[in-house]
Amino acid sequence: MTPEPTEGPGDDRRISRKTLLKAALVAGTVPLLAGGGVALARDTGTSGRPLAPTPNCDDGDGPTHEQIEGPYFKPNSPLRTSLVTAGTPGVPLTVSGYVFGRSCKPVPGALLDFWQADTNGAYDMSGFAFRGHQFTDQAGAFSLTTIVPGLYPGRTRHIHVKVQAPGSGILTTQLYFPDEPRNNTDSIFDPALLMSVRDIGSGRQGTFDFVLDVDQGPTVPPTDPPTDPPGSTWAAGTLYSAGDRVTYGGATYRCLQAHSAMAGWEPPNVPALWERG
């Protein structure tokens, strides 16, 4: 597998970014717990101040920085919370946490799309091994069962993820492991994206809370309740908005959150996106 591209050694942006990140960690701008672990949004949000959103992480794809998901992202991942089976090699890992808005309120129904390397540091580009998406529950919680990703040239250990609140933009970022030697040499590493990780038996357990830059203040209800009849037959590739109505398989569904439809996300398969009736 070809290593994931990184910025060239002559890129001044890489040097300045790395210097600033290390300075932020030393200065204590990355919140830490008394025991040395990384503070979670559920803990830091009790101050009553708005939470800082989880930063985007630039994957260093040369000059095209808007393509921050890196060269190994694939759309249409399967809906699942476990990326492993009983015989999957590697160190077992669970990653759990919550998705909050800046007011420290949970975001139910948020979409999380994970992808990572296998224990040998390779990405599956022919199938969907170590790829999957899920939605937060009513408490804004998520849980992923996987393995500790392997290393490959130029990068420290990391897990990719896209997070999207209903009707909001997409956060594309990465999660990192503490105390990894390559954290100090990876030009993309961001200490604000460290998980809190502990050993559990023969495996590991990581926690991380995402904070999306979404407004959670009071909203004005619509003056007219939605009374539109079903609009059309569900179709992949269509951009649906909350409240849109479609028919599929002879049944009627109402869209719960804005999204771009894709194969595998038919209304009966994704109750977080569609409500029957």
PDB file of N, CA and C in Angstrom, residues 215-256:
ATOM      1  N   ASP A 215     -25.425  25.718  16.303  1.00  0.00           N
ATOM      2  CA  ASP A 215     -26.164  26.586  17.218  1.00  0.00           C
ATOM      3  C   ASP A 215     -27.219  25.758  17.936  1.00  0.00           C
ATOM      4  N   GLN A 216     -27.205  25.788  19.265  1.00  0.00           N
ATOM      5  CA  GLN A 216     -28.185  25.038  20.041  1.00  0.00           C
ATOM      6  C   GLN A 216     -29.073  25.953  20.874  1.00  0.00           C
ATOM      7  N   GLY A 217     -29.188  27.194  20.424  1.00  0.00           N
ATOM      8  CA  GLY A 217     -30.051  28.130  21.116  1.00  0.00           C
ATOM      9  C   GLY A 217     -31.501  27.872  20.786  1.00  0.00           C
ATOM     10  N   PRO A 218     -32.407  28.663  21.386  1.00  0.00           N
ATOM     11  CA  PRO A 218     -33.844  28.469  21.107  1.00  0.00           C
ATOM     12  C   PRO A 218     -34.157  28.750  19.657  1.00  0.00           C
ATOM     13  N   THR A 219     -35.043  27.990  19.101  1.00  0.00           N
ATOM     14  CA  THR A 219     -35.424  28.164  17.706  1.00  0.00           C
ATOM     15  C   THR A 219     -36.888  28.580  17.619  1.00  0.00           C
ATOM     16  N   VAL A 220     -37.216  29.285  16.570  1.00  0.00           N
ATOM     17  CA  VAL A 220     -38.589  29.726  16.345  1.00  0.00           C
ATOM     18  C   VAL A 220     -39.319  28.655  15.552  1.00  0.00           C
ATOM     19  N   PRO A 221     -40.412  28.125  16.067  1.00  0.00           N
ATOM     20  CA  PRO A 221     -41.117  27.071  15.334  1.00  0.00           C
ATOM     21  C   PRO A 221     -41.709  27.613  14.042  1.00  0.00           C
ATOM     22  N   PRO A 222     -41.876  26.789  13.042  1.00  0.00           N
ATOM     23  CA  PRO A 222     -42.465  27.263  11.787  1.00  0.00           C
ATOM     24  C   PRO A 222     -43.902  27.718  11.996  1.00  0.00           C
ATOM     25  N   THR A 223     -44.298  28.723  11.269  1.00  0.00           N
ATOM     26  CA  THR A 223     -45.652  29.250  11.413  1.00  0.00           C
ATOM     27  C   THR A 223     -46.676  28.297  10.826  1.00  0.00           C
ATOM     28  N   ASP A 224     -46.295  27.543   9.809  1.00  0.00           N
ATOM     29  CA  ASP A 224     -47.208  26.596   9.188  1.00  0.00           C
ATOM     30  C   ASP A 224     -46.677  25.188   9.373  1.00  0.00           C
ATOM     31  N   PRO A 225     -47.446  24.306   9.988  1.00  0.00           N
ATOM     32  CA  PRO A 225     -46.972  22.933  10.138  1.00  0.00           C
ATOM     33  C   PRO A 225     -46.856  22.265   8.779  1.00  0.00           C
ATOM     34  N   PRO A 226     -45.912  21.335   8.635  1.00  0.00           N
ATOM     35  CA  PRO A 226     -45.765  20.667   7.342  1.00  0.00           C
ATOM     36  C   PRO A 226     -46.986  19.806   7.030  1.00  0.00           C
ATOM     37  N   THR A 227     -47.662  20.146   5.950  1.00  0.00           N
ATOM     38  CA  THR A 227     -48.859  19.398   5.548  1.00  0.00           C
ATOM     39  C   THR A 227     -48.732  18.882   4.122  1.00  0.00           C
ATOM     40  N   ASP A 228     -47.540  18.980   3.545  1.00  0.00           N
ATOM     41  CA  ASP A 228     -47.372  18.574   2.159  1.00  0.00           C
ATOM     42  C   ASP A 228     -47.578  17.066   2.009  1.00  0.00           C
ATOM     43  N   PRO A 229     -48.197  16.640   0.958  1.00  0.00           N
ATOM     44  CA  PRO A 229     -48.329  15.205   0.711  1.00  0.00           C
ATOM     45  C   PRO A 229     -46.988  14.630   0.271  1.00  0.00           C
ATOM     46  N   PRO A 230     -46.878  13.307   0.148  1.00  0.00           N
ATOM     47  CA  PRO A 230     -45.618  12.722  -0.323  1.00  0.00           C
ATOM     48  C   PRO A 230     -45.161  13.365  -1.624  1.00  0.00           C
ATOM     49  N   GLY A 231     -43.854  13.678  -1.692  1.00  0.00           N
ATOM     50  CA  GLY A 231     -43.337  14.406  -2.835  1.00  0.00           C
ATOM     51  C   GLY A 231     -43.027  13.530  -4.022  1.00  0.00           C
ATOM     52  N   SER A 232     -42.232  12.478  -3.838  1.00  0.00           N
ATOM     53  CA  SER A 232     -41.806  11.667  -4.969  1.00  0.00           C
ATOM     54  C   SER A 232     -41.262  10.349  -4.455  1.00  0.00           C
ATOM     55  N   THR A 233     -40.884   9.502  -5.358  1.00  0.00           N
ATOM     56  CA  THR A 233     -40.264   8.233  -4.998  1.00  0.00           C
ATOM     57  C   THR A 233     -38.826   8.470  -4.597  1.00  0.00           C
ATOM     58  N   TRP A 234     -38.377   7.828  -3.503  1.00  0.00           N
ATOM     59  CA  TRP A 234     -36.988   7.965  -3.039  1.00  0.00           C
ATOM     60  C   TRP A 234     -36.023   7.589  -4.145  1.00  0.00           C
ATOM     61  N   ALA A 235     -34.937   8.371  -4.271  1.00  0.00           N
ATOM     62  CA  ALA A 235     -33.943   8.093  -5.310  1.00  0.00           C
ATOM     63  C   ALA A 235     -32.552   8.438  -4.798  1.00  0.00           C
ATOM     64  N   ALA A 236     -31.595   7.554  -5.002  1.00  0.00           N
ATOM     65  CA  ALA A 236     -30.200   7.819  -4.637  1.00  0.00           C
ATOM     66  C   ALA A 236     -29.693   9.019  -5.413  1.00  0.00           C
ATOM     67  N   GLY A 237     -28.845   9.827  -4.757  1.00  0.00           N
ATOM     68  CA  GLY A 237     -28.283  11.008  -5.396  1.00  0.00           C
ATOM     69  C   GLY A 237     -29.109  12.262  -5.183  1.00  0.00           C
ATOM     70  N   THR A 238     -30.267  12.136  -4.559  1.00  0.00           N
ATOM     71  CA  THR A 238     -31.132  13.288  -4.310  1.00  0.00           C
ATOM     72  C   THR A 238     -30.754  13.947  -2.989  1.00  0.00           C
ATOM     73  N   LEU A 239     -30.730  15.269  -2.962  1.00  0.00           N
ATOM     74  CA  LEU A 239     -30.461  16.015  -1.736  1.00  0.00           C
ATOM     75  C   LEU A 239     -31.782  16.280  -1.033  1.00  0.00           C
ATOM     76  N   TYR A 240     -31.994  15.622   0.105  1.00  0.00           N
ATOM     77  CA  TYR A 240     -33.242  15.763   0.842  1.00  0.00           C
ATOM     78  C   TYR A 240     -33.061  16.712   2.024  1.00  0.00           C
ATOM     79  N   SER A 241     -34.124  17.435   2.358  1.00  0.00           N
ATOM     80  CA  SER A 241     -34.142  18.339   3.505  1.00  0.00           C
ATOM     81  C   SER A 241     -35.100  17.781   4.554  1.00  0.00           C
ATOM     82  N   ALA A 242     -34.881  18.180   5.802  1.00  0.00           N
ATOM     83  CA  ALA A 242     -35.772  17.744   6.872  1.00  0.00           C
ATOM     84  C   ALA A 242     -37.204  18.134   6.551  1.00  0.00           C
ATOM     85  N   GLY A 243     -38.119  17.193   6.678  1.00  0.00           N
ATOM     86  CA  GLY A 243     -39.527  17.441   6.377  1.00  0.00           C
ATOM     87  C   GLY A 243     -39.954  16.951   5.006  1.00  0.00           C
ATOM     88  N   ASP A 244     -38.995  16.693   4.109  1.00  0.00           N
ATOM     89  CA  ASP A 244     -39.347  16.162   2.794  1.00  0.00           C
ATOM     90  C   ASP A 244     -40.033  14.805   2.944  1.00  0.00           C
ATOM     91  N   ARG A 245     -40.968  14.530   2.070  1.00  0.00           N
ATOM     92  CA  ARG A 245     -41.682  13.258   2.103  1.00  0.00           C
ATOM     93  C   ARG A 245     -41.457  12.498   0.801  1.00  0.00           C
ATOM     94  N   VAL A 246     -41.284  11.187   0.934  1.00  0.00           N
ATOM     95  CA  VAL A 246     -41.058  10.335  -0.227  1.00  0.00           C
ATOM     96  C   VAL A 246     -41.860   9.055  -0.047  1.00  0.00           C
ATOM     97  N   THR A 247     -41.959   8.309  -1.126  1.00  0.00           N
ATOM     98  CA  THR A 247     -42.513   6.967  -1.056  1.00  0.00           C
ATOM     99  C   THR A 247     -41.406   5.979  -1.420  1.00  0.00           C
ATOM    100  N   TYR A 248     -41.466   4.814  -0.778  1.00  0.00           N
ATOM    101  CA  TYR A 248     -40.504   3.760  -1.073  1.00  0.00           C
ATOM    102  C   TYR A 248     -41.129   2.419  -0.709  1.00  0.00           C
ATOM    103  N   GLY A 249     -41.141   1.501  -1.644  1.00  0.00           N
ATOM    104  CA  GLY A 249     -41.718   0.190  -1.393  1.00  0.00           C
ATOM    105  C   GLY A 249     -43.185   0.253  -1.022  1.00  0.00           C
ATOM    106  N   GLY A 250     -43.892   1.249  -1.538  1.00  0.00           N
ATOM    107  CA  GLY A 250     -45.312   1.378  -1.264  1.00  0.00           C
ATOM    108  C   GLY A 250     -45.637   2.084   0.039  1.00  0.00           C
ATOM    109  N   ALA A 251     -44.612   2.498   0.810  1.00  0.00           N
ATOM    110  CA  ALA A 251     -44.832   3.190   2.076  1.00  0.00           C
ATOM    111  C   ALA A 251     -44.376   4.643   1.964  1.00  0.00           C
ATOM    112  N   THR A 252     -44.890   5.480   2.860  1.00  0.00           N
ATOM    113  CA  THR A 252     -44.556   6.897   2.891  1.00  0.00           C
ATOM    114  C   THR A 252     -43.585   7.172   4.035  1.00  0.00           C
ATOM    115  N   TYR A 253     -42.585   8.026   3.774  1.00  0.00           N
ATOM    116  CA  TYR A 253     -41.568   8.357   4.777  1.00  0.00           C
ATOM    117  C   TYR A 253     -41.358   9.859   4.811  1.00  0.00           C
ATOM    118  N   ARG A 254     -41.026  10.368   6.013  1.00  0.00           N
ATOM    119  CA  ARG A 254     -40.685  11.789   6.186  1.00  0.00           C
ATOM    120  C   ARG A 254     -39.220  11.904   6.574  1.00  0.00           C
ATOM    121  N   CYS A 255     -38.490  12.807   5.925  1.00  0.00           N
ATOM    122  CA  CYS A 255     -37.058  12.999   6.173  1.00  0.00           C
ATOM    123  C   CYS A 255     -36.851  13.670   7.534  1.00  0.00           C
ATOM    124  N   LEU A 256     -35.969  13.090   8.358  1.00  0.00           N
ATOM    125  CA  LEU A 256     -35.704  13.625   9.691  1.00  0.00           C
ATOM    126  C   LEU A 256     -34.502  14.549   9.724  1.00  0.00           C
TER     127      LEU A 256
END
